[in-house]
Amino acid sequence: MIDLHLHTTASDGTLSPSDLVRAARAAGLSTISITDHDTVAGVRDARTAAREERIDLVAGVEISAVDAGRDVHMLGYFIDIDDPELQAFLDRQRRDRVRRVEEMRDRLASLGAPIDAQPIVDAATHGRSVGRPQIADALVAAGHVRTRDEAFERYLEFDCPAYVPRCGATPESVIAVLHHAGGLSSIAHPGVRPQDDRIAHLAASGLDAIEAAHPDHDQAAEARYRALAARYGLLITAGSDFHGEHRAHEIGAVTLASADFERLRTAAAIRRRQ
Ligand code: AMP
Ligand code: FE
Ligand code: FE
Ligand code: ZN
């Protein structure tokens, strides 16, 4: 079984990269990709465990792009994690995350919900990325809200009072960075905030795939994205978007068919030869 969307403690997951590999093995997965937000640190740290557990580990990433002021998550696969341009790009993304944390901290203070953001800022080292999930936890710890969800609903979601926009890259530039690093691009969970009209444009900009199957896609959404992929000649990706036991999505809850995976692998090999 193949699960190409997994998070670790390098971003907002709860399992360390090596623990994630072991959990994937225990869940019966044969191939996984670690796709942390704006970092490849978890891929690097998981490699030894993947060899030990005989798991096929695809180097991945989930990059937060911005289009018309809204976040668009872009998945990268089969990337060279040592590519200097990719590393410089991800460094900039993570620096902007720290800037955003500090601005959200200031807004929360003026809204009467002060938090201690220093531990979050201090955690943003060694390639670790931080963001709203850690702020949500700080809001819970400070007693301003009862749950992470409540923190997002009252303060952190788009259009909420403490929301601070990201200075992110465009989806087109993310596709270019991923291609430069020898990888493929896929638009993550497009059904979460439907953006179907954008897919034609992204396909023309070199998008390689669509994440058709995701826990937040119902059967109709999955069918719609499979049809869009066929229409624009795009490949399919899929995964559970596992963040840890505390979140609804179990590891391996959504998997990719081997035939779809082989198409991705072939496309990546062709791209690297170009
Ligand atoms: P950021 O990277 O700072 O934009 O934060 C986005 C991350 O927050 C997403 O990757 C999700 O994992 C997480 N997230 C988004 N909405 C919620 C929510 N309502 N409850 C818990 N986590 C959420
Ligand atoms: Fe996340
Ligand atoms: Fe995402
Ligand atoms: Zn994700």
Coordinates of N, CA and C and ligand atoms in Angstrom, one line a residue, residues 5 7 37 62 241 243, ligand 4:
H5 N 1.2 11.2 1.5 CA 1.0 12.5 2.2 C 1.0 12.3 3.7
H7 N 2.9 13.7 7.5 CA 3.6 14.8 8.2 C 4.3 14.3 9.5
H37 N 5.3 20.6 5.8 CA 5.0 21.9 5.3 C 6.4 22.7 5.2
E62 N 5.3 19.6 1.2 CA 4.1 20.3 0.9 C 4.3 21.8 1.1
D241 N -2.7 12.4 4.5 CA -2.5 13.7 5.2 C -2.4 13.4 6.7
H243 N -1.3 13.5 10.4 CA -0.5 14.4 11.2 C -0.2 13.8 12.6
Ligands
ZN4 ZN -0.6 18.0 4.5

